[in-house]
Amino acid sequence: RAKSAGSLAPCFYDAPLDEAIRERREMANDLRVAIETGALGLHYQVQTSVTTGEVTGYEALVRWTHPKRGPISPAAFIPLAEENGLILALGEWVLRRACADAVEWDHQSKVAVNVSPVQLSHPELPRLFHQIMLDTGLPPRRLEIELTETAIIANREQSLHVLRQIKALGVGVALDDFGTGYSSLETLRAFPFDKIKLDRLFVSELEHSPQAVAIVRAVLALGKSLAIPVLAEGIETEHQLQVLKREGCDEVQGFLLGYPAALPLAHPQEAPAAEARSA
Ligand code: C2E
Ligand code: MG
Ligand code: MG
Ligand code: MG
């Protein structure tokens, strides 16, 4: 039976809405099972230095293949997990797995892990990070967390406090999707980020929009004056790479350099990234 929207609203049966709610509940339950049974996976996408062409790190991206519906985008199930608290268990699984993987694949490159702002509202998070570093043996300097701003940060001061503690462990902190959504200059002022990730929206417009070029230039200047390296996301063409190189971008990530892929990753020297750059 459908709930009424408010005490004065008439209560009538809304079949499509009811179905949507039922489906959402079912998806949440399937996701819970996937987390508990270890049915999630991680893909990794290479991050490259523009000046040296060297691999600097790999971003871990969670993957879920639903038993009936097939692959589901994290853009769809992460918000669902954030709504019902599942993000805490999911985030812990991702972190543990990414750190363990990084210890196995080499001895130097960084692993970048997306962390939901919902996780930051949890005061126990720094302790969890510390524990996972101990358990996996990954040196904290090889870990970087990627953070997007959202509207749902309930307590900004508390979140910044948790973030500072994580940074104090030696873990890097990157500001993800900069320039879109809720990302603000105030956040750059309030917290010493180790990296700015420029949203791929601007990169995708580089060819056709002088405004996009101007914005990229301004963000790179901002990074320079704050002494924070800038990584541009979503590089798909050689032309985009050349523009970013010319403008002094520090790092790049995108399909041109490498698609997100399951382990085992190709050795950096054999990765498609190396071919793309020398071509
Ligand atoms: P993000 O952190 O900004 O990750 C980059 C997204 O852009 C990834 O999508 C990646 O596959 C995609 N991408 C990379 N290069 C290119 C390119 O050249 N062109 C285009 N069109 N796309 C490119 P994905 O894997 O679907 O993830 C979407 C978002 O879901 C992520 O955006 C991140 O916000 C979130 N997410 C993914 N994994 C996790 C996770 O483990 N935890 C949390 N909390 N969020 C995650
Ligand atoms: Mg990210
Ligand atoms: Mg991003
Ligand atoms: Mg994103």
Coordinates of C-alpha atoms and ligand atoms in Angstrom, one line a residue:
R1 CA 0.0 0.0 0.0
A2 CA 1.3 3.4 -1.0
K3 CA 2.0 5.9 1.8
S4 CA 0.4 9.3 1.6
A5 CA 2.9 12.1 0.9
G6 CA 1.6 14.2 3.8
S7 CA -1.2 14.1 6.3
L8 CA -3.4 16.3 4.1
A9 CA -2.6 14.5 0.8
P10 CA -5.2 12.1 -0.4
C11 CA -4.0 8.5 -0.2
F12 CA -4.5 6.8 -3.5
Y13 CA -2.7 3.8 -4.9
D14 CA 0.2 4.9 -7.2
A15 CA 1.2 1.7 -9.0
P16 CA 4.3 2.9 -10.9
L17 CA 5.7 4.6 -7.8
D18 CA 5.1 1.6 -5.7
E19 CA 6.9 -0.6 -8.3
A20 CA 9.9 1.8 -8.3
I21 CA 10.1 1.7 -4.5
R22 CA 9.9 -2.1 -4.5
E23 CA 12.6 -2.3 -7.2
R24 CA 14.9 0.0 -5.2
R25 CA 14.5 -2.0 -2.1
E26 CA 15.2 -5.2 -4.0
M27 CA 18.3 -3.6 -5.6
A28 CA 19.6 -2.5 -2.2
N29 CA 19.1 -6.0 -0.8
D30 CA 20.9 -7.5 -3.8
L31 CA 23.8 -5.1 -3.2
R32 CA 24.0 -6.0 0.4
V33 CA 24.3 -9.7 -0.6
A34 CA 26.9 -8.8 -3.2
I35 CA 29.0 -7.0 -0.5
E36 CA 28.6 -9.8 2.0
T37 CA 29.5 -12.6 -0.5
G38 CA 32.4 -10.7 -2.1
A39 CA 30.7 -10.5 -5.5
L40 CA 31.9 -7.0 -6.2
G41 CA 35.0 -6.4 -8.3
L42 CA 37.6 -3.7 -8.9
H43 CA 38.8 -2.3 -12.1
Y44 CA 41.9 -0.1 -12.3
Q45 CA 42.7 2.9 -14.6
V46 CA 46.1 4.2 -15.1
Q47 CA 47.2 7.8 -14.1
T48 CA 50.1 9.2 -16.0
S49 CA 52.6 12.1 -15.6
V50 CA 52.3 14.5 -18.6
T51 CA 56.0 15.5 -18.5
T52 CA 57.7 12.2 -18.0
G53 CA 54.9 9.9 -19.4
E54 CA 55.4 7.6 -16.4
V55 CA 52.6 5.8 -14.6
T56 CA 52.1 7.6 -11.3
G57 CA 49.2 5.5 -10.0
Y58 CA 46.0 3.6 -10.6
E59 CA 42.4 4.5 -9.7
A60 CA 40.3 1.7 -8.3
L61 CA 36.8 1.7 -9.7
V62 CA 34.2 -0.6 -8.2
R63 CA 32.2 -3.0 -10.4
W64 CA 29.0 -4.9 -9.8
T65 CA 27.5 -7.4 -12.1
H66 CA 23.9 -8.1 -11.0
P67 CA 23.0 -11.8 -11.3
K68 CA 19.9 -10.9 -13.3
R69 CA 20.4 -7.4 -14.6
G70 CA 24.0 -7.6 -15.7
P71 CA 26.6 -4.9 -15.1
I72 CA 25.4 -1.9 -13.2
S73 CA 27.1 1.5 -13.2
P74 CA 28.6 2.7 -9.9
A75 CA 27.0 6.1 -10.8
A76 CA 23.7 4.2 -10.1
F77 CA 24.5 2.0 -7.2
I78 CA 26.9 4.2 -5.2
P79 CA 24.1 6.8 -4.5
L80 CA 21.8 3.9 -3.5
A81 CA 24.5 2.6 -1.1
E82 CA 24.9 6.1 0.3
E83 CA 21.2 6.3 1.0
N84 CA 20.9 3.2 3.1
G85 CA 24.3 3.1 4.9
L86 CA 25.7 0.2 2.8
I87 CA 28.4 2.5 1.6
L88 CA 30.3 1.9 4.8
A89 CA 30.7 -1.8 4.2
L90 CA 31.2 -1.3 0.5
G91 CA 33.8 1.4 1.1
E92 CA 35.7 -0.9 3.5
W93 CA 35.7 -3.7 1.1
V94 CA 37.0 -1.5 -1.7
L95 CA 39.8 0.0 0.5
R96 CA 41.0 -3.3 1.8
R97 CA 41.0 -4.9 -1.7
A98 CA 42.7 -2.0 -3.4
C99 CA 45.5 -1.8 -0.8
A100 CA 46.0 -5.6 -0.9
D101 CA 46.1 -5.4 -4.7
A102 CA 48.6 -2.5 -4.7
V103 CA 51.0 -4.4 -2.5
E104 CA 50.9 -7.3 -4.9
W105 CA 51.4 -5.5 -8.2
D106 CA 54.6 -3.4 -7.5
H107 CA 56.5 -1.5 -4.9
Q108 CA 56.0 2.1 -5.9
S109 CA 52.9 3.3 -7.8
K110 CA 50.0 4.8 -5.9
V111 CA 46.5 3.5 -5.7
A112 CA 43.7 6.0 -5.7
V113 CA 40.5 5.0 -3.9
N114 CA 37.2 6.9 -4.2
V115 CA 35.8 7.7 -0.8
S116 CA 32.2 8.8 -0.3
P117 CA 31.5 11.9 1.8
V118 CA 29.1 9.7 3.8
Q119 CA 32.1 7.6 5.0
L120 CA 33.8 10.8 6.2
S121 CA 31.0 11.4 8.7
H122 CA 32.0 8.3 10.4
P123 CA 34.5 9.1 13.3
E124 CA 36.0 5.6 13.2
L125 CA 37.2 6.0 9.6
P126 CA 40.8 7.0 10.4
R127 CA 41.2 4.0 12.7
L128 CA 39.9 1.8 9.9
F129 CA 42.5 3.3 7.5
H130 CA 45.3 2.7 10.0
Q131 CA 44.1 -0.9 10.5
I132 CA 44.0 -1.7 6.8
M133 CA 47.5 -0.2 6.3
L134 CA 48.7 -2.5 9.0
D135 CA 46.8 -5.6 7.7
T136 CA 47.9 -5.2 4.1
G137 CA 51.3 -3.7 4.6
L138 CA 50.7 -0.9 2.1
P139 CA 52.8 2.2 3.1
P140 CA 50.3 5.1 3.6
R141 CA 52.1 7.3 1.1
R142 CA 51.1 4.9 -1.7
L143 CA 47.4 5.4 -0.9
E144 CA 45.4 8.4 -2.1
I145 CA 41.7 9.0 -1.5
E146 CA 39.5 10.8 -4.1
L147 CA 36.8 12.9 -2.7
T148 CA 33.9 14.6 -4.4
E149 CA 31.8 17.2 -2.7
T150 CA 28.2 16.6 -2.4
A151 CA 25.2 18.3 -0.9
I152 CA 24.9 15.6 1.7
I153 CA 27.8 16.4 3.9
A154 CA 25.8 16.7 7.1
N155 CA 28.6 18.1 9.3
R156 CA 31.4 19.8 7.4
E157 CA 33.6 20.4 10.4
Q158 CA 33.4 16.8 11.5
S159 CA 34.2 15.7 8.0
L160 CA 37.2 17.9 7.7
H161 CA 38.4 16.7 11.1
V162 CA 38.2 13.0 9.9
L163 CA 40.0 14.0 6.7
R164 CA 42.8 15.7 8.6
Q165 CA 43.3 12.6 10.6
I166 CA 43.5 10.4 7.5
K167 CA 46.0 12.8 5.9
A168 CA 48.0 12.8 9.1
L169 CA 48.5 9.0 8.6
G170 CA 50.4 9.9 5.4
V171 CA 47.6 9.2 3.0
G172 CA 47.1 11.6 0.0
V173 CA 43.8 13.4 -0.5
A174 CA 42.6 14.4 -4.0
L175 CA 39.6 16.6 -4.8
D176 CA 37.7 14.7 -7.5
D177 CA 35.5 16.1 -10.3
F178 CA 36.7 19.7 -9.7
G179 CA 34.7 22.4 -11.4
T180 CA 31.3 20.6 -11.5
G181 CA 28.6 19.7 -9.0
Y182 CA 29.2 21.1 -5.5
S183 CA 33.0 21.6 -5.8
S184 CA 34.0 25.0 -4.5
L185 CA 37.0 27.3 -4.0
E186 CA 36.1 27.4 -0.3
T187 CA 36.8 23.7 -0.1
L188 CA 40.3 24.3 -1.6
R189 CA 40.9 27.0 1.0
A190 CA 39.7 24.9 3.9
F191 CA 41.7 21.8 3.2
P192 CA 45.2 21.2 2.0
F193 CA 44.5 18.8 -0.9
D194 CA 47.4 16.9 -2.5
K195 CA 45.8 16.9 -5.9
I196 CA 43.0 18.5 -7.9
K197 CA 41.2 16.3 -10.4
L198 CA 39.7 18.5 -13.1
D199 CA 36.4 17.1 -14.2
R200 CA 36.3 15.5 -17.7
L201 CA 33.5 17.8 -18.8
F202 CA 36.1 20.5 -19.5
V203 CA 38.4 18.1 -21.2
S204 CA 35.7 16.9 -23.5
E205 CA 35.0 20.4 -24.7
L206 CA 38.6 21.4 -25.3
E207 CA 38.4 20.9 -29.1
H208 CA 35.4 23.1 -29.7
S209 CA 35.1 25.6 -26.8
P210 CA 37.5 28.5 -26.2
Q211 CA 35.7 28.9 -22.9
A212 CA 36.7 25.4 -21.9
V213 CA 40.4 26.1 -22.8
A214 CA 40.2 29.3 -20.7
I215 CA 38.7 27.4 -17.7
V216 CA 41.3 24.7 -17.9
R217 CA 44.1 27.4 -18.0
A218 CA 42.6 29.1 -15.0
V219 CA 42.3 25.9 -13.0
L220 CA 46.0 25.0 -13.8
A221 CA 47.0 28.5 -12.7
L222 CA 45.0 28.0 -9.5
G223 CA 46.8 24.7 -8.9
K224 CA 50.2 26.4 -9.5
S225 CA 49.6 29.2 -7.1
L226 CA 48.3 26.8 -4.4
A227 CA 51.1 24.4 -5.2
I228 CA 48.7 21.6 -5.8
P229 CA 49.2 19.3 -8.9
V230 CA 46.3 19.1 -11.3
L231 CA 45.2 15.8 -13.0
A232 CA 42.8 16.1 -15.9
E233 CA 40.2 13.4 -16.2
G234 CA 38.7 11.8 -19.3
I235 CA 41.3 12.3 -21.9
E236 CA 40.1 10.5 -25.1
T237 CA 42.0 12.1 -27.9
E238 CA 45.6 12.9 -28.8
H239 CA 44.6 16.5 -29.4
Q240 CA 43.2 16.9 -25.8
L241 CA 46.5 15.5 -24.5
Q242 CA 48.5 17.9 -26.5
V243 CA 46.5 20.9 -25.3
L244 CA 46.8 19.8 -21.7
K245 CA 50.6 19.3 -22.2
R246 CA 51.0 22.8 -23.7
E247 CA 49.0 24.3 -20.8
G248 CA 51.2 22.7 -18.2
C249 CA 48.8 20.1 -16.8
D250 CA 50.6 17.7 -14.4
E251 CA 48.8 14.4 -14.8
V252 CA 46.3 12.8 -17.1
Q253 CA 43.8 9.9 -16.9
G254 CA 41.4 8.7 -19.6
F255 CA 40.5 6.1 -22.2
L256 CA 43.4 7.4 -24.5
L257 CA 45.9 6.4 -21.8
G258 CA 44.1 3.2 -20.7
Y259 CA 40.6 1.9 -20.1
P260 CA 39.7 0.7 -16.6
A261 CA 40.5 -3.0 -16.5
A262 CA 40.6 -6.0 -14.2
L263 CA 43.8 -7.4 -12.8
P264 CA 46.3 -8.5 -13.9
L265 CA 47.3 -5.1 -15.3
A266 CA 49.8 -5.0 -18.1
H267 CA 53.2 -4.0 -17.0
P268 CA 53.5 -0.2 -17.2
Q269 CA 56.0 -0.4 -20.0
E270 CA 53.7 -2.6 -22.1
A271 CA 50.5 -0.7 -21.3
P272 CA 48.6 1.0 -24.1
A273 CA 49.4 4.3 -22.5
A274 CA 53.1 4.0 -23.6
E275 CA 52.1 3.4 -27.2
A276 CA 49.6 6.2 -27.2
R277 CA 52.2 8.7 -26.0
S278 CA 55.0 7.7 -28.3
A279 CA 52.6 7.5 -31.3
Ligands
C2E1 P1 35.2 9.2 -10.9 O1 35.8 8.9 -9.6 O2 35.2 10.6 -11.4 O3 35.8 8.1 -11.9 C1 36.0 8.4 -13.3 C2 34.9 7.8 -14.1 O4 35.1 8.2 -15.5 C3 34.9 6.3 -14.1 O5 33.5 5.9 -14.3 C4 35.7 6.0 -15.4 O6 35.4 4.7 -15.9 C5 35.3 7.1 -16.3 N1 36.3 7.4 -17.3 C6 37.6 7.3 -17.2 N2 38.2 7.7 -18.3 C7 37.2 8.1 -19.2 C8 37.2 8.7 -20.5 O7 38.2 8.9 -21.2 N3 36.0 9.0 -21.0 C9 34.8 8.8 -20.3 N4 33.7 9.1 -21.0 N5 34.8 8.2 -19.1 C10 36.0 7.9 -18.5 P2 32.9 4.7 -13.4 O8 33.8 3.6 -13.2 O9 31.6 4.4 -14.0 O10 32.6 5.5 -12.0 C11 31.7 6.5 -11.9 C12 31.8 7.2 -10.6 O11 31.4 6.3 -9.5 C13 33.2 7.6 -10.2 O12 33.6 8.8 -10.8 C14 33.1 7.7 -8.7 O13 32.5 8.9 -8.3 C15 32.1 6.6 -8.4 N6 32.8 5.4 -7.9 C16 33.4 4.4 -8.6 N7 34.0 3.5 -7.8 C17 33.8 3.9 -6.5 C18 34.1 3.4 -5.2 O14 34.8 2.4 -5.0 N8 33.6 4.1 -4.1 C19 32.9 5.3 -4.3 N9 32.5 5.9 -3.2 N10 32.6 5.8 -5.5 C20 33.0 5.1 -6.6
MG2 MG 37.6 9.3 -8.8
MG3 MG 36.3 12.1 -11.3
MG4 MG 32.8 11.3 -11.1

